[in-house]
Coordinates of C-alpha atoms in Angstrom, one line a residue:
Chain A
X12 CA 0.0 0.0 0.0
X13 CA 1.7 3.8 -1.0
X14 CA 1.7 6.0 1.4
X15 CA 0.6 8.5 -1.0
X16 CA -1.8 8.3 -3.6
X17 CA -1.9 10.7 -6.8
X18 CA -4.5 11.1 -9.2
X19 CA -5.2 10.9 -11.7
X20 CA -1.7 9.1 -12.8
X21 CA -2.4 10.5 -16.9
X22 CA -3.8 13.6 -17.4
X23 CA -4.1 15.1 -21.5
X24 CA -5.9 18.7 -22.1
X25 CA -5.7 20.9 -24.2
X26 CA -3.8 24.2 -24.0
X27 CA -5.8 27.2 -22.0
X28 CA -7.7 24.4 -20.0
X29 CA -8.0 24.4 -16.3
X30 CA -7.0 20.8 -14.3
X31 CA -6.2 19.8 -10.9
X32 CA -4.5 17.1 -9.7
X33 CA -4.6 15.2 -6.3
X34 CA -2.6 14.1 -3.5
X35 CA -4.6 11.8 -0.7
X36 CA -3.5 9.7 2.0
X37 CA -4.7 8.5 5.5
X38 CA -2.2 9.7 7.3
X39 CA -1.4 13.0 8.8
X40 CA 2.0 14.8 7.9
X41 CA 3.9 17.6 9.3
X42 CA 3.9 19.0 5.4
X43 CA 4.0 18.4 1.6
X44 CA 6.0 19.5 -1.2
X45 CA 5.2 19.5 -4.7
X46 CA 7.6 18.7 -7.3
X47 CA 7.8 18.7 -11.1
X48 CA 10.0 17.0 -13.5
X49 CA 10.6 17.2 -17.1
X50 CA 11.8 14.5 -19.2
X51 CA 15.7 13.6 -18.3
X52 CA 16.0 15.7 -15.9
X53 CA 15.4 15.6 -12.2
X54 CA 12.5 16.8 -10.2
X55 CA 12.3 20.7 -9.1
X56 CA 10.7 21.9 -5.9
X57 CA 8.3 23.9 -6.3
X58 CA 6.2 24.5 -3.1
X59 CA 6.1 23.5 0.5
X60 CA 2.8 23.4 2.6
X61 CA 3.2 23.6 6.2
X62 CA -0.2 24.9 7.9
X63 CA -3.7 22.7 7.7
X64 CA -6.0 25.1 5.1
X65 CA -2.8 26.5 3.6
X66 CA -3.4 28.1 -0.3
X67 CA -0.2 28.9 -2.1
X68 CA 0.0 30.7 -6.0
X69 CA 2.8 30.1 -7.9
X70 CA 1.7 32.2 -10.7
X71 CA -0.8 29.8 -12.8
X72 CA -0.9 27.0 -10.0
X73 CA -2.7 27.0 -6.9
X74 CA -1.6 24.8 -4.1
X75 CA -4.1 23.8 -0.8
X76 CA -2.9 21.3 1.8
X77 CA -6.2 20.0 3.5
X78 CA -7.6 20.9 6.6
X79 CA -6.5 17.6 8.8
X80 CA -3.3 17.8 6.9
X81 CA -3.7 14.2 5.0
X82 CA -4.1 15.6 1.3
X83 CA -3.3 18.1 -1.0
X84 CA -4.3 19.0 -4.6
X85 CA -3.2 21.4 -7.2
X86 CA -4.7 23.6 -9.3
X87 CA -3.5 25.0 -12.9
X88 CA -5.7 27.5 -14.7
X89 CA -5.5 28.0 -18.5
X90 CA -2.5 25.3 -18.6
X91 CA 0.4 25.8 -21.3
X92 CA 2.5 23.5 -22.6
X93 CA 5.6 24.4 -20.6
X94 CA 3.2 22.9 -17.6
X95 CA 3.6 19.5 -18.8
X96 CA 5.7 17.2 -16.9
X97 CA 5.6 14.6 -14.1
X98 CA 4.1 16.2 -10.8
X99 CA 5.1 14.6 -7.6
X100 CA 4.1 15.6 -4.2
X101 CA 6.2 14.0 -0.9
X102 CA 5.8 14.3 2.3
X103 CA 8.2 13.2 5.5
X104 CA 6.8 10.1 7.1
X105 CA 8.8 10.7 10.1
X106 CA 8.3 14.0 10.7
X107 CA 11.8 14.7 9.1
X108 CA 11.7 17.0 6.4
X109 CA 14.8 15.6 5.2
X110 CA 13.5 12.1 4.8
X111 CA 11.1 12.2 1.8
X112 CA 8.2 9.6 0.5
X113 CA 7.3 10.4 -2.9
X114 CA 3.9 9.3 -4.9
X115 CA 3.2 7.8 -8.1
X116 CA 3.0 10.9 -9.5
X117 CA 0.7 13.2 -12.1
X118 CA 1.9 12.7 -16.1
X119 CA 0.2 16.0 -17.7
X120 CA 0.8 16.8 -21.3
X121 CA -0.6 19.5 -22.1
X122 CA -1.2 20.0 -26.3
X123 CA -1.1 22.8 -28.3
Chain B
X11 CA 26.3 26.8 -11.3
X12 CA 25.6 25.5 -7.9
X13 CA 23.5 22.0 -7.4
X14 CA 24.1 18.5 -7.7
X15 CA 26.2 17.0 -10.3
X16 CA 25.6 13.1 -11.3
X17 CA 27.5 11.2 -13.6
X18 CA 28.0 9.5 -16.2
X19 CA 24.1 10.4 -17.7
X20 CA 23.7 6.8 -19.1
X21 CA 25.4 3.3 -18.7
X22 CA 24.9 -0.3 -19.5
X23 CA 26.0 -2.7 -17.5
X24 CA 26.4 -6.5 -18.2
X25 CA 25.0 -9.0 -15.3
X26 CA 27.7 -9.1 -12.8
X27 CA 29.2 -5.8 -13.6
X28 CA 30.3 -3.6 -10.7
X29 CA 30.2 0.5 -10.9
X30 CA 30.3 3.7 -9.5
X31 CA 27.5 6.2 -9.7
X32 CA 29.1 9.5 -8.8
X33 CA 27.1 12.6 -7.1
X34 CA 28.8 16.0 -5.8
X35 CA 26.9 19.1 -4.3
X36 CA 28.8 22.2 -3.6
X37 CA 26.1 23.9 -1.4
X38 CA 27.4 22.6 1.6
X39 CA 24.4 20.9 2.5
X40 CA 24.4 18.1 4.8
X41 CA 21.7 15.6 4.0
X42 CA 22.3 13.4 0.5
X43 CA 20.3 10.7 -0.6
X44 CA 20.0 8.4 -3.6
X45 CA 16.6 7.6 -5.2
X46 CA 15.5 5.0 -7.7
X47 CA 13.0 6.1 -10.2
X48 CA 11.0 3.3 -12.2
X49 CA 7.6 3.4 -14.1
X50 CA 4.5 3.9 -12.1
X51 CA 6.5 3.5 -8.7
X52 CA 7.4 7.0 -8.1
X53 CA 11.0 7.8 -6.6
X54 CA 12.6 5.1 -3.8
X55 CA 15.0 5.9 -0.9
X56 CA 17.8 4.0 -1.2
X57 CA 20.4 5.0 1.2
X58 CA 20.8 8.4 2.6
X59 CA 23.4 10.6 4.5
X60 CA 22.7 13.1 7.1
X61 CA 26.7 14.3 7.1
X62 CA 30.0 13.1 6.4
X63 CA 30.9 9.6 7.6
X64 CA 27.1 9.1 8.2
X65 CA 25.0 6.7 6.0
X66 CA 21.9 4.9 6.6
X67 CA 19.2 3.0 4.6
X68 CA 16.4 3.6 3.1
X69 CA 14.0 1.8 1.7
X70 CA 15.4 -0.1 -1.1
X71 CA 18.9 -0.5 -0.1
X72 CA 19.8 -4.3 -1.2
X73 CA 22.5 -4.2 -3.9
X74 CA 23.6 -0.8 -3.1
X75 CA 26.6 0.5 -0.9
X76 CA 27.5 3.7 -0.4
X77 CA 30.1 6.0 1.8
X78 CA 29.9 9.6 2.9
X79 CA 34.0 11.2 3.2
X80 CA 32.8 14.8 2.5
X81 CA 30.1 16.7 2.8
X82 CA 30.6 17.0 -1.1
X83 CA 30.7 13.7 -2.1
X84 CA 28.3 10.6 -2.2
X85 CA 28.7 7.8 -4.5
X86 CA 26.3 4.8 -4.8
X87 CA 27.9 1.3 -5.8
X88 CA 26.7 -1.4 -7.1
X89 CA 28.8 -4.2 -6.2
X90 CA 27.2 -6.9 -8.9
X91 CA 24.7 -5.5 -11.2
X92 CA 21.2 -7.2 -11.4
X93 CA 19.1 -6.7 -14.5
X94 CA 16.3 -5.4 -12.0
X95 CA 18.5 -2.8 -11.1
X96 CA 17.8 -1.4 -14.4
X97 CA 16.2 2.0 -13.4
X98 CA 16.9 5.9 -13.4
X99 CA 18.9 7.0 -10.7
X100 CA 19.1 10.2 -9.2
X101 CA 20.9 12.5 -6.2
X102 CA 19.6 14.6 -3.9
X103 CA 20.6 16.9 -1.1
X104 CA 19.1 19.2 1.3
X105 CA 19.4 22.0 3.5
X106 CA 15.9 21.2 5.1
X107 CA 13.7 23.1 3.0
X108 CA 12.9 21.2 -0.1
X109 CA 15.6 18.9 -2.2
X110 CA 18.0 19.4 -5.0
X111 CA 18.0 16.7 -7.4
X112 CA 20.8 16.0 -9.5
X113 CA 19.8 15.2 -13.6
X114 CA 19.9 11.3 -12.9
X115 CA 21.9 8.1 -14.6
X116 CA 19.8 6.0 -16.7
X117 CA 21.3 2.5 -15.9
X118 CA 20.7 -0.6 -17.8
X119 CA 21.9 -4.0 -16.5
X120 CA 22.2 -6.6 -19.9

């Protein structure tokens, strides 16, 4: 059993679309980050959520870490396709930000 | 440019083979860790370092060896290659506020 589930796994739209993705699990963590990584290379940080509730914007991506701190999704409005890539959120299983767990991951192509 | 430098960026191996994956950091950071990337599995801990002479394992760690002498440094071995051991490696290190990952090894083992 993961410890952290992503959906959906593929994801296909169409430039100027709007998607979200989803990071779910039953157990409670200290945070989450969100990753993405682009063919051949390795994955880039690109947000941390800390709080229960917590939004973040990273320009055209939204980021929410649930209340009871056991999910996460994010949020791209009108995608482009320098969004598509291979998201990946983690989290610290013990509490250890240092220590990371990562899901399956998000492949989103987005087409012109 | 500061980061994490792997190398080599591909290798095949035969059954057997042994090798050195190499990884260097020069932001002085103290935690290092190697990961395993395969299809639909997402990334795997394989051993990690929380400063030099330190090394611990993670969650994958048969078939691997590795040794922290700097804070710079942190190679993974592979002391006889497996053909499951065919995967995309990659580096990472960390400060404690999110990780730097290095551009990976794609290893085949023939």
């Amino acid at each position: 059993t993961q410890l952290l589930e992503q959906s959906p796994q593929f994801l296909s739209i169409q430039e100027g679309e709007n998607l979200t993705v989803y990071c779910n699990s039953s157990s409670v963590f200290s945070s989450l980050q969100w990753y993405r990584q682009e063919p051949g290379e390795g994955p880039v940080l690109l947000v941390t959520v800390v709080t229960g509730g917590e939004v973040k914007k990273l320009k055209r991506l939204t980021f929410q870490f649930g209340d009871a701190r056991k999910d996460s999704s994010l949020h791209i409005t009108a995608a482009q396709p320098g969004d598509t890539g291979l998201y990946l959120c983690a989290v610290p299983p013990g509490g250890s930000a240092r220590q990371l767990t990562f899901g399956s991951g998000t492949q989103l192509t987005v087409l012109p | 440019n500061a980061g994490v430098t792997q190398t080599p960026k591909f290798q095949v191996l035969k059954t057997g083979q042994s090798m050195t994956l190499q990884c260097a950091q020069d932001m002085n950071h103290e935690y290092m860790s190697w990961y395993r990337q395969d299809p639909g599995m997402g990334l795997r801990l394989i051993h990690y370092s929380v400063g030099a002479g330190i090394t611990d394992q993670g969650e994958v760690p048969n078939g691997y060896n590795v040794s922290r002498s700097t804070t710079e440094d942190f190679p993974l071995r592979l002391l006889s290659a497996a053909p499951s051991q065919t995967s995309v490696y990659f580096c990472a290190s960390t400060a404690g506020a999110g990780y730097t990952f290095g551009s990976g090894t794609r290893l085949t083992v023939v």
